[in-house]
């Protein structure tokens, strides 16, 4: 029987956070019998689950207590920890990522009592946020080591080949098979098409952005094509087990095929440039690379040549939150990691509305209203996202359209959210102005987008688009 | 087959409504991959009955069975209660890992031991617990071992399987005050007929069955189609 029981109480009655945000709470320890605790540890952590071998990581960890606990007592230890910035909470088919606050008491000669409380984390940074320079250096050293080992193996192989004539037979078979594959799938298509170049303009994109690529062809002779097809796919790839038990499962999340060119004839010695464009959905699935759990986006190109092997090529790209794309539109003076990001929540498989609501956003902003940096990060992360808005109207400002953020010929209305009473500034388009002329303390519902935070007046700024 | 009804009262777990199986009071799909520690904690194995044998010199326990029958689970369950045990898994490809010393020494996929290494390890004379596809008792006896052999497949019956899967379901329970679905012996008997004793294949099948419920607000948990 456990000597004590742990539980975790998260403060603020919320369980949704942005990456890097602080979670506050209390670890409660109920003690059944006198016990010595070598360390009460609490941490924010994430772990994959589902089909693939588990990968996990820690955001922040702290030891809350070491010492003796007395039977019959209840102890409470407050904590403040940052959640990991990456990966985001994700629930797919084979691949899932969950974050939790975990507590563990190290008790000698006993199974350590544990407790955990799941929390939802939305990413505002890309996956590079978890890398540090030491990892990059290690990769470089490992690469050099592999090259040396590889050279040694090739050298030994060549010596064995020279000394053993039977090895030539095996080498011949391998060479024939490999060579045949290369000729059929690589050489012959290029013979027909001449110079072929396929590339993507950028391999890092955010939700809603356009995947832009180009195919360049310059055949030596006139060549007829049936069609050129460009396919964009997203899939979960999860590996379970090891050795002979290692199995891979794939689940398609998105597949779209575009016929970019129909039946046509390419002219000899003439360069043909074919643009390729595809707009990502607003809330697609972020690329994930978590050991044996991957979410990958790929493009597949096929040039269908009649009575000839097809030319095929493939290029991958990453889908990351806005901030991690290093967009040239970022404000001057801010590094990509400081740039406010749009929130892209990896959705569940079913057709669900966005995971983040206006009520939850207001609760977060309310909780962080004393911390300017935190508020700016939160507001920047949800900027531009459409929400169903709810507000208690206070008054329509007389000189509101002096505000540069106001709609042209529109109105500015002050109000607040019902609970918590976060002050709001609503920018109303002209055609909705009459609704707010006779303002009383009533609840107004509509549709709008968060566009900023007025620090001077402590108000969340919302551009209203329509009423309900 | 128990059918929990989705509840919509204001329990503390209402906050975690974003979990795909919250309506079924599950924090995750119970039949997904587990860490070694979790597998050991959830194992339905009477590990205590082998403790005295597993720590004596010149004594060996071998768990024999094909892939997916529970050999590794037995080893991990024993390792959990034997603090001085050393566990090593032998991969099919790649270099052989160093064989540690422990009391007992646990070797998973022991049939992959090269002959020379096997001789060296058997000569040590320490307690051994092996997971293996083939019977190694003759070679162990030549080195003076007394061997106890357990055919793990013979332990798979409907009742045992129901315990195994219900423990997984229980471990995935979200709210301790609400029930979770339970699989019955009749249903595990059907699984035995379909998958024989391949527990891993059963788990894979149950994973897909539960995954179909992801995102549902309510409904019935049907383990067998």
XYZ file of C-alpha atoms in Angstrom:
693
model
C 0.000 0.000 0.000
C 1.337 3.455 -0.857
C 2.504 5.512 2.097
C 1.116 8.695 0.641
C -1.180 9.882 -2.092
C -0.473 12.745 -4.487
C -2.830 14.959 -6.442
C -2.377 18.096 -8.516
C -4.620 21.156 -8.521
C -4.152 23.502 -11.447
C -4.814 27.144 -10.621
C -7.091 29.472 -12.569
C -9.528 26.632 -13.411
C -8.011 26.312 -16.837
C -6.227 23.559 -18.697
C -5.251 25.283 -21.968
C -1.918 26.981 -22.446
C 0.400 28.353 -25.102
C 3.873 26.900 -25.457
C 6.220 28.558 -22.985
C 3.388 29.852 -20.830
C 3.498 29.445 -17.062
C 1.218 26.953 -15.380
C 0.526 27.478 -11.701
C -0.850 25.004 -9.264
C -0.444 23.015 -6.088
C 0.705 19.499 -5.369
C -1.325 18.025 -2.519
C 0.207 15.204 -0.484
C -2.001 13.122 1.817
C 0.140 10.971 4.074
C -1.002 7.565 5.366
C 2.071 6.638 7.360
C 5.285 8.308 8.436
C 7.588 8.457 5.472
C 10.844 10.000 4.375
C 10.642 11.707 1.009
C 13.905 11.915 -0.910
C 12.391 14.404 -3.295
C 8.945 15.619 -4.347
C 9.387 16.527 -7.971
C 6.903 18.305 -10.211
C 7.421 18.914 -13.905
C 5.692 19.878 -17.097
C 6.178 17.141 -19.644
C 4.929 15.880 -22.939
C 4.758 12.382 -24.380
C 3.571 10.713 -27.529
C 1.088 7.878 -27.357
C -0.762 5.755 -29.843
C 0.854 3.303 -32.160
C 4.491 4.431 -32.290
C 7.289 3.894 -29.790
C 6.946 6.541 -27.155
C 8.918 9.765 -27.275
C 8.801 12.212 -24.416
C 10.304 15.400 -23.099
C 10.267 17.794 -20.192
C 9.391 21.483 -20.184
C 10.530 22.502 -16.733
C 11.130 20.569 -13.538
C 11.554 21.506 -9.895
C 11.992 19.716 -6.568
C 9.392 21.055 -4.156
C 10.328 19.252 -0.968
C 12.754 16.856 0.680
C 12.280 15.585 4.180
C 9.883 13.812 6.500
C 6.124 13.551 6.266
C 3.926 12.664 9.211
C 1.047 10.183 9.074
C -2.403 11.742 8.878
C -1.159 15.102 7.612
C -1.957 16.844 4.327
C 0.749 19.005 2.764
C 0.355 21.553 -0.039
C 3.200 22.760 -2.239
C 2.672 25.522 -4.772
C 4.517 25.543 -8.059
C 5.008 27.671 -11.174
C 6.427 25.976 -14.239
C 6.726 26.808 -17.912
C 5.208 24.332 -20.354
C 7.340 23.069 -23.202
C 7.210 25.237 -26.315
C 7.119 22.242 -28.662
C 5.473 19.958 -29.715
C 1.833 21.079 -29.569
C -0.966 18.934 -28.216
C -2.137 16.747 -31.085
C -4.661 13.949 -31.386
C -4.496 11.988 -34.591
C -5.080 8.373 -35.507
C -1.782 6.634 -34.747
C 0.052 9.660 -33.420
C -0.953 11.642 -30.352
C 0.922 14.164 -28.247
C -0.251 15.125 -24.783
C 1.171 17.496 -22.200
C 0.772 17.077 -18.478
C 1.852 18.408 -15.143
C 3.413 15.433 -13.354
C 4.331 14.996 -9.722
C 6.378 12.191 -8.236
C 7.568 11.515 -4.683
C 10.765 9.515 -4.351
C 10.191 7.128 -1.435
C 12.958 4.675 -0.479
C 12.065 0.976 -0.735
C 8.641 1.667 -2.179
C 6.948 2.353 -5.489
C 7.022 6.123 -5.905
C 3.526 7.651 -5.730
C 2.701 9.729 -8.781
C 0.038 12.068 -10.072
C -0.505 13.823 -13.364
C -2.945 16.317 -14.776
C -3.349 16.683 -18.520
C -3.167 20.154 -20.072
C -3.660 21.355 -23.630
C -0.722 23.232 -25.221
C -0.915 25.296 -28.393
C 2.391 25.935 -30.169
C 3.607 29.452 -30.819
C 7.133 28.404 -31.812
C 8.423 25.934 -34.338
C 10.302 22.750 -33.631
C 13.723 24.487 -33.639
C 12.808 25.963 -30.275
C 13.867 22.684 -28.673
C 17.288 22.484 -30.302
C 20.410 23.963 -28.791
C 23.906 24.485 -30.187
C 25.291 21.408 -28.449
C 22.895 19.213 -30.434
C 24.008 20.787 -33.705
C 27.675 20.315 -32.800
C 27.079 16.697 -31.890
C 25.450 16.125 -35.260
C 28.506 17.543 -37.018
C 30.910 15.345 -35.082
C 28.741 12.264 -35.626
C 28.655 12.983 -39.337
C 32.429 13.118 -39.537
C 32.675 9.894 -37.558
C 30.255 8.125 -39.914
C 32.286 9.226 -42.917
C 35.471 7.751 -41.445
C 33.779 4.466 -40.521
C 32.133 4.280 -43.935
C 35.445 4.780 -45.700
C 37.019 2.005 -43.650
C 34.187 -0.396 -44.508
C 34.403 0.407 -48.227
C 38.145 -0.191 -48.094
C 37.729 -3.583 -46.414
C 34.999 -4.497 -48.905
C 37.250 -3.698 -51.861
C 40.105 -5.791 -50.444
C 37.752 -8.759 -49.923
C 36.453 -8.358 -53.457
C 39.942 -8.419 -54.928
C 40.983 -11.474 -52.909
C 37.808 -13.523 -53.456
C 36.831 -14.176 -57.095
C 33.403 -15.548 -56.101
C 32.570 -12.166 -54.696
C 32.605 -10.904 -58.263
C 29.593 -13.082 -59.101
C 27.591 -11.662 -56.231
C 28.709 -8.153 -57.092
C 27.664 -8.741 -60.667
C 24.153 -9.792 -59.651
C 23.768 -6.833 -57.318
C 25.111 -4.517 -59.971
C 22.722 -5.834 -62.595
C 19.671 -5.434 -60.395
C 20.703 -2.014 -59.118
C 21.757 -0.851 -62.515
C 18.554 -2.031 -64.095
C 16.504 -0.110 -61.549
C 18.534 3.023 -62.143
C 18.233 2.777 -65.917
C 14.478 2.210 -65.879
C 13.421 4.653 -63.221
C 16.071 7.369 -63.437
C 17.925 7.347 -66.742
C 15.193 6.619 -69.320
C 12.754 9.326 -68.115
C 15.559 11.885 -68.276
C 16.467 10.737 -71.757
C 12.930 11.646 -72.841
C 12.633 14.881 -70.887
C 16.148 16.222 -71.062
C 16.996 18.692 -68.362
C 14.503 18.336 -65.505
C 14.445 20.506 -62.452
C 11.765 20.299 -59.755
C 11.959 22.317 -56.598
C 9.887 24.106 -53.999
C 10.367 27.810 -53.415
C 10.460 27.295 -49.693
C 10.286 24.197 -47.524
C 8.916 25.930 -44.431
C 5.319 27.108 -44.512
C 2.623 28.167 -42.104
C -1.071 27.268 -42.164
C -2.909 29.082 -44.953
C 0.253 29.831 -46.904
C 0.872 28.746 -50.461
C 3.128 25.856 -51.415
C 4.911 27.212 -54.455
C 7.091 25.147 -56.722
C 8.301 24.974 -60.254
C 9.039 22.279 -62.776
C 11.488 23.145 -65.527
C 11.827 20.917 -68.587
C 14.098 21.203 -71.598
C 13.878 18.101 -73.792
C 16.377 17.399 -76.515
C 13.604 16.189 -78.826
C 9.884 16.874 -79.134
C 8.190 14.769 -76.518
C 4.522 14.081 -75.996
C 3.151 13.969 -72.453
C -0.124 12.449 -71.250
C -0.212 14.739 -68.234
C 1.728 16.079 -65.284
C 0.277 15.407 -61.877
C 1.243 17.069 -58.605
C 0.115 15.506 -55.369
C 0.337 16.949 -51.859
C 0.079 14.568 -48.951
C 0.224 14.698 -45.200
C 0.458 11.534 -43.213
C 1.260 10.133 -39.822
C 4.111 7.625 -39.861
C 4.550 5.686 -36.655
C 6.941 2.847 -35.897
C 6.312 0.329 -33.167
C 8.604 -2.319 -31.752
C 12.203 -3.050 -32.634
C 14.215 -5.536 -34.618
C 12.103 -8.197 -36.279
C 9.045 -6.848 -34.438
C 9.458 -3.398 -35.917
C 6.319 -2.396 -37.821
C 5.332 0.866 -39.468
C 1.820 2.202 -39.734
C 0.776 5.125 -41.910
C -2.381 7.159 -41.739
C -3.239 9.662 -44.429
C -4.359 13.048 -43.110
C -4.534 14.945 -46.353
C -4.191 14.010 -49.980
C -4.871 16.240 -52.916
C -3.915 15.600 -56.505
C -3.745 18.357 -59.083
C -3.383 17.857 -62.791
C -1.103 20.784 -63.543
C -0.746 20.022 -67.238
C -2.952 17.898 -69.490
C -1.986 16.187 -72.735
C 0.657 18.294 -74.409
C 3.822 18.219 -76.505
C 7.067 19.769 -75.358
C 9.196 21.360 -78.038
C 12.800 20.311 -78.496
C 15.469 22.581 -77.031
C 12.796 24.868 -75.640
C 12.624 25.472 -71.900
C 9.172 24.956 -70.399
C 8.494 26.325 -66.933
C 5.449 24.997 -65.145
C 4.371 26.815 -61.983
C 2.982 24.760 -59.130
C 0.787 26.290 -56.442
C -1.293 24.883 -53.625
C -2.791 26.701 -50.654
C -2.516 24.940 -47.347
C -5.679 24.767 -45.252
C -5.893 27.392 -42.517
C -5.509 24.817 -39.803
C -3.501 21.948 -41.158
C -1.364 19.570 -39.192
C 2.060 20.792 -38.046
C 5.018 18.699 -39.120
C 6.226 16.530 -36.277
C 9.456 14.585 -35.921
C 9.349 12.801 -32.587
C 11.618 9.745 -32.826
C 9.371 7.004 -34.211
C 6.390 9.321 -34.532
C 6.319 11.590 -37.551
C 3.790 13.812 -39.257
C 5.145 14.548 -42.699
C 4.097 16.731 -45.600
C 5.280 15.738 -49.057
C 4.803 16.705 -52.647
C 4.899 14.039 -55.349
C 5.418 14.907 -58.979
C 4.674 12.514 -61.872
C 5.280 13.250 -65.515
C 3.252 10.702 -67.455
C 5.082 9.893 -70.690
C 3.190 7.597 -73.093
C 4.851 4.218 -73.704
C 7.817 5.231 -71.556
C 8.747 5.047 -67.864
C 7.220 7.979 -65.969
C 9.405 10.624 -64.405
C 8.706 10.856 -60.673
C 10.138 13.131 -58.079
C 9.377 14.061 -54.512
C 10.011 17.032 -52.255
C 9.131 17.482 -48.619
C 8.240 20.597 -46.691
C 7.550 21.533 -43.113
C 4.354 23.070 -41.789
C 5.130 25.151 -38.722
C 3.555 28.019 -36.769
C 3.894 31.428 -38.427
C 6.811 32.577 -36.277
C 9.026 29.698 -37.329
C 8.790 30.448 -41.065
C 10.973 33.576 -40.701
C 8.559 35.590 -42.793
C 9.960 38.798 -44.260
C 6.856 40.594 -42.990
C 8.027 40.462 -39.411
C 8.336 43.806 -37.635
C 11.794 45.331 -37.680
C 13.960 44.593 -34.725
C 12.291 41.357 -33.727
C 13.873 37.950 -34.187
C 11.685 35.114 -35.445
C 11.388 33.726 -31.965
C 10.043 37.045 -30.651
C 7.593 37.510 -33.473
C 3.962 37.166 -32.519
C 2.554 34.106 -34.184
C -0.783 32.969 -35.395
C -2.076 30.046 -33.509
C -2.418 26.879 -35.464
C -3.973 24.142 -33.461
C -3.500 20.630 -34.766
C -7.099 19.476 -34.941
C -8.636 16.136 -34.042
C -9.560 13.795 -36.825
C -13.262 14.626 -36.653
C -14.581 17.849 -38.220
C -14.494 19.896 -35.017
C -14.547 23.656 -34.592
C -11.260 25.285 -33.517
C -10.055 24.096 -30.121
C -9.558 27.673 -28.830
C -12.643 29.770 -28.028
C -13.048 33.467 -27.357
C -13.928 32.678 -23.739
C -10.691 30.754 -23.269
C -8.661 33.471 -24.946
C -10.200 36.100 -22.685
C -9.419 33.955 -19.643
C -5.773 33.713 -20.696
C -5.442 37.425 -21.364
C -7.156 38.192 -18.055
C -4.762 35.890 -16.209
C -1.723 37.526 -17.790
C -2.890 41.139 -17.719
C -0.177 42.081 -15.239
C 2.597 40.737 -17.480
C 3.007 42.856 -20.609
C 5.277 40.389 -22.392
C 2.920 37.505 -21.765
C -0.108 39.504 -22.892
C 1.617 40.602 -26.080
C 2.577 37.024 -26.856
C -0.952 35.747 -26.257
C -2.627 38.448 -28.284
C -0.124 38.113 -31.094
C -0.748 34.385 -31.204
C -4.512 34.758 -31.764
C -4.402 37.861 -33.901
C -6.599 37.573 -36.959
C -8.399 34.380 -35.936
C -12.202 34.597 -36.261
C -14.143 34.028 -33.065
C -17.713 34.055 -31.861
C -17.671 37.130 -29.678
C -19.679 37.914 -26.588
C -19.590 41.291 -24.856
C -21.544 43.462 -22.437
C -21.835 46.852 -24.089
C -20.988 49.936 -22.043
C -21.060 52.835 -24.497
C -20.360 53.947 -28.031
C -17.552 56.501 -28.114
C -18.446 59.905 -29.472
C -15.144 60.517 -31.249
C -14.311 56.874 -31.768
C -13.482 57.125 -35.461
C -10.491 59.265 -34.573
C -8.957 55.957 -33.586
C -6.713 54.887 -36.470
C -7.729 51.251 -35.967
C -11.418 52.005 -36.494
C -13.271 51.029 -39.669
C -13.725 53.836 -42.144
C -16.987 55.549 -41.213
C -17.290 52.945 -38.497
C -17.689 53.189 -34.741
C -15.759 52.394 -31.590
C -17.598 50.766 -28.698
C -16.383 50.055 -25.182
C -17.580 46.959 -23.395
C -16.350 44.058 -21.350
C -16.556 40.279 -21.366
C -19.190 38.875 -18.958
C -16.796 36.752 -16.856
C -13.987 37.542 -16.342
C -14.729 41.227 -16.914
C -11.931 41.870 -19.357
C -12.384 45.323 -20.894
C -12.902 45.269 -24.659
C -12.715 47.814 -27.446
C -14.972 46.778 -30.313
C -14.454 48.292 -33.743
C -17.825 48.256 -35.442
C -18.341 48.574 -39.202
C -20.732 51.246 -40.358
C -23.587 48.907 -41.243
C -23.783 47.596 -37.661
C -23.538 50.981 -35.942
C -27.255 51.329 -35.178
C -27.154 48.263 -32.979
C -24.930 50.103 -30.526
C -26.579 53.510 -30.598
C -28.810 52.748 -27.634
C -26.347 50.841 -25.577
C -27.400 49.500 -22.185
C -25.721 46.827 -20.192
C -26.820 44.068 -22.493
C -24.967 41.088 -23.883
C -24.129 41.438 -27.523
C -23.108 38.452 -29.658
C -21.364 38.546 -32.971
C -18.387 37.481 -34.989
C -15.031 39.225 -35.029
C -11.246 39.008 -34.869
C -8.818 40.016 -32.163
C -6.507 42.657 -33.586
C -4.478 43.940 -30.651
C -4.264 45.046 -27.051
C -4.636 48.668 -25.939
C -2.167 48.811 -23.091
C -3.036 52.409 -22.193
C -6.652 51.561 -21.409
C -6.133 47.885 -20.660
C -8.538 46.763 -23.380
C -8.519 43.865 -25.813
C -9.161 45.197 -29.303
C -11.662 43.326 -31.494
C -12.721 44.101 -35.021
C -16.327 43.042 -35.393
C -17.400 41.561 -38.703
C -20.984 40.590 -38.177
C -23.653 40.076 -35.592
C -25.352 36.810 -34.681
C -20.063 -5.796 -22.537
C -20.467 -2.765 -20.309
C -21.656 0.419 -21.904
C -20.774 3.608 -20.075
C -23.021 6.514 -20.872
C -21.498 9.872 -21.667
C -22.233 12.330 -18.903
C -22.631 16.051 -19.249
C -22.573 17.163 -15.637
C -20.097 19.753 -14.401
C -17.427 17.405 -13.039
C -13.830 18.616 -12.691
C -12.944 16.600 -15.778
C -15.236 18.753 -17.917
C -12.186 20.930 -18.421
C -10.522 18.196 -20.453
C -13.368 17.887 -22.943
C -10.808 18.384 -25.715
C -9.499 14.846 -25.176
C -10.772 12.620 -28.015
C -12.081 9.894 -25.703
C -13.311 12.110 -22.859
C -16.908 11.025 -23.473
C -15.864 7.459 -22.632
C -13.894 8.571 -19.584
C -10.585 7.648 -21.212
C -7.543 9.918 -21.342
C -6.134 8.071 -24.356
C -6.558 4.942 -26.440
C -5.809 2.204 -23.874
C -4.302 -0.170 -26.432
C -1.485 1.980 -27.757
C 2.221 1.469 -27.261
C 3.537 1.667 -23.688
C 6.901 2.396 -22.133
C 8.697 -0.533 -20.537
C 7.877 0.802 -17.073
C 4.187 1.092 -17.901
C 4.126 -2.370 -19.442
C 5.668 -3.790 -16.307
C 3.229 -1.922 -14.056
C 0.221 -3.110 -16.063
C 1.385 -6.685 -16.491
C -1.019 -9.359 -15.267
C 1.781 -11.632 -14.149
C 2.260 -13.389 -10.836
C 5.909 -12.387 -10.722
C 6.252 -13.149 -7.014
C 6.060 -16.905 -7.619
C 9.406 -16.789 -9.484
C 11.288 -14.458 -7.185
C 12.949 -17.203 -5.125
C 14.082 -19.099 -8.234
C 15.140 -16.017 -10.155
C 17.755 -14.968 -7.611
C 19.517 -18.288 -7.010
C 22.787 -19.179 -8.759
C 22.662 -21.959 -11.357
C 18.880 -21.510 -11.670
C 17.274 -20.426 -14.933
C 13.742 -19.519 -15.931
C 12.944 -19.431 -19.628
C 9.767 -17.938 -21.045
C 9.201 -19.511 -24.453
C 6.826 -18.238 -27.104
C 6.463 -16.601 -30.495
C 6.363 -12.821 -31.009
C 3.533 -11.003 -29.302
C 2.725 -13.693 -26.729
C 4.021 -11.916 -23.631
C 7.636 -13.006 -23.090
C 8.971 -9.477 -22.703
C 6.075 -8.538 -20.450
C 6.979 -11.375 -18.079
C 10.621 -10.267 -17.980
C 9.705 -6.643 -17.346
C 7.237 -7.575 -14.616
C 9.947 -9.566 -12.840
C 12.512 -6.809 -13.295
C 10.123 -4.386 -11.612
C 10.222 -6.282 -8.328
C 13.877 -7.376 -8.424
C 16.012 -4.280 -7.830
C 19.298 -6.047 -8.633
C 18.107 -7.472 -11.944
C 19.874 -6.483 -15.191
C 17.878 -6.567 -18.417
C 19.204 -6.624 -21.974
C 17.374 -6.937 -25.280
C 19.217 -8.602 -28.189
C 18.330 -7.002 -31.526
C 18.038 -9.023 -34.708
C 20.348 -6.712 -36.631
C 23.228 -4.573 -35.540
C 25.971 -5.081 -33.012
C 25.448 -7.215 -29.940
C 25.019 -5.064 -26.836
C 27.199 -5.617 -23.828
C 25.793 -8.371 -21.613
C 25.507 -6.844 -18.147
C 25.786 -8.555 -14.801
C 22.787 -8.767 -12.506
C 20.877 -10.921 -10.086
C 19.244 -12.208 -12.104
C 20.509 -11.500 -15.599
C 17.538 -11.121 -17.935
C 18.111 -11.686 -21.640
C 15.281 -10.943 -24.038
C 15.477 -12.821 -27.376
C 18.116 -15.080 -25.830
C 18.079 -17.390 -28.873
C 20.044 -14.653 -30.678
C 23.070 -15.059 -28.405
C 26.110 -16.091 -30.487
C 27.531 -19.432 -29.359
C 30.692 -17.980 -27.902
C 28.869 -15.316 -25.945
C 26.350 -17.861 -24.758
C 29.115 -20.041 -23.354
C 30.661 -17.075 -21.554
C 27.362 -16.062 -20.005
C 26.346 -19.602 -19.006
C 29.762 -20.097 -17.387
C 29.159 -17.166 -15.068
C 26.691 -19.393 -13.213
C 24.456 -16.555 -12.066
C 20.661 -16.671 -12.018
C 19.146 -16.297 -15.474
C 15.735 -15.257 -16.743
C 15.389 -15.671 -20.491
C 12.844 -14.746 -23.100
C 13.335 -17.011 -26.077
C 11.680 -18.459 -29.147
C 13.423 -21.819 -28.767
C 14.005 -24.176 -25.858
C 17.474 -23.555 -24.429
C 17.160 -26.010 -21.542
C 19.605 -28.610 -22.897
C 22.409 -26.116 -23.358
C 21.720 -24.614 -19.930
C 21.742 -28.010 -18.278
C 25.148 -28.768 -19.781
C 26.447 -25.845 -17.744
C 24.860 -27.118 -14.565
C 21.644 -25.092 -14.575
C 18.318 -26.234 -13.203
C 15.780 -24.908 -15.663
C 12.148 -23.979 -15.256
C 10.289 -23.543 -18.534
C 7.097 -21.555 -19.019
C 5.245 -21.683 -22.310
C 3.692 -18.229 -22.239
C 1.086 -19.093 -24.853
C -0.526 -21.610 -22.552
C -1.314 -18.833 -20.095
C -3.553 -17.033 -22.548
C -7.134 -17.953 -21.763
C -10.273 -15.772 -21.938
C -10.161 -14.879 -18.261
C -6.496 -13.939 -18.333
C -6.978 -11.856 -21.454
C -9.958 -10.054 -19.944
C -7.794 -9.142 -16.940
C -5.006 -7.891 -19.204
C -7.241 -5.683 -21.330
C -9.369 -4.406 -18.474
C -6.232 -3.366 -16.656
C -5.267 -1.328 -19.727
C -8.722 0.241 -19.773
C -8.516 1.025 -16.079
C -5.085 2.636 -16.486
C -6.516 4.966 -19.112
C -9.407 6.065 -16.898
C -9.768 9.840 -16.914
C -12.098 10.584 -14.006
C -11.750 8.153 -11.076
C -15.382 8.753 -10.076
C -16.821 7.639 -13.424
C -16.812 4.113 -14.890
C -14.948 2.906 -17.959
C -15.940 0.244 -20.412
C -14.906 -3.295 -19.605
C -14.289 -6.186 -21.956
C -15.963 -9.465 -21.111
C -14.675 -13.029 -21.170
C -17.040 -13.800 -24.023
C -15.410 -11.069 -26.066
C -11.872 -12.222 -25.259
C -12.891 -15.758 -26.231
C -13.823 -14.386 -29.656
C -10.456 -12.647 -29.848
C -8.703 -15.911 -29.031
C -10.538 -17.601 -31.858
C -9.572 -14.862 -34.310
C -5.997 -14.212 -33.272
C -5.079 -17.433 -31.428
C -2.608 -16.447 -28.691
C -1.126 -13.391 -30.405
C -1.820 -10.754 -27.764
C -0.066 -8.038 -29.744
C -2.414 -8.631 -32.689
C -5.384 -8.418 -30.330
C -4.131 -5.124 -28.940
C -3.697 -3.791 -32.444
C -7.250 -4.782 -33.320
C -8.666 -3.241 -30.136
C -6.685 -0.076 -30.805
C -8.470 0.379 -34.121
C -11.844 -0.381 -32.566
C -11.388 2.266 -29.883
C -9.857 4.747 -32.327
C -13.117 4.762 -34.276
C -14.701 6.428 -31.244
C -12.283 9.378 -31.261
C -14.112 12.678 -31.058
C -17.514 11.160 -30.389
C -19.664 12.911 -27.791
C -21.383 9.746 -26.726
C -21.994 6.223 -27.869
C -21.406 2.615 -27.182
C -18.024 0.936 -26.836
C -18.120 -2.185 -28.977
C -14.916 -4.164 -28.678
C -15.856 -6.731 -31.320
C -17.269 -5.883 -34.726
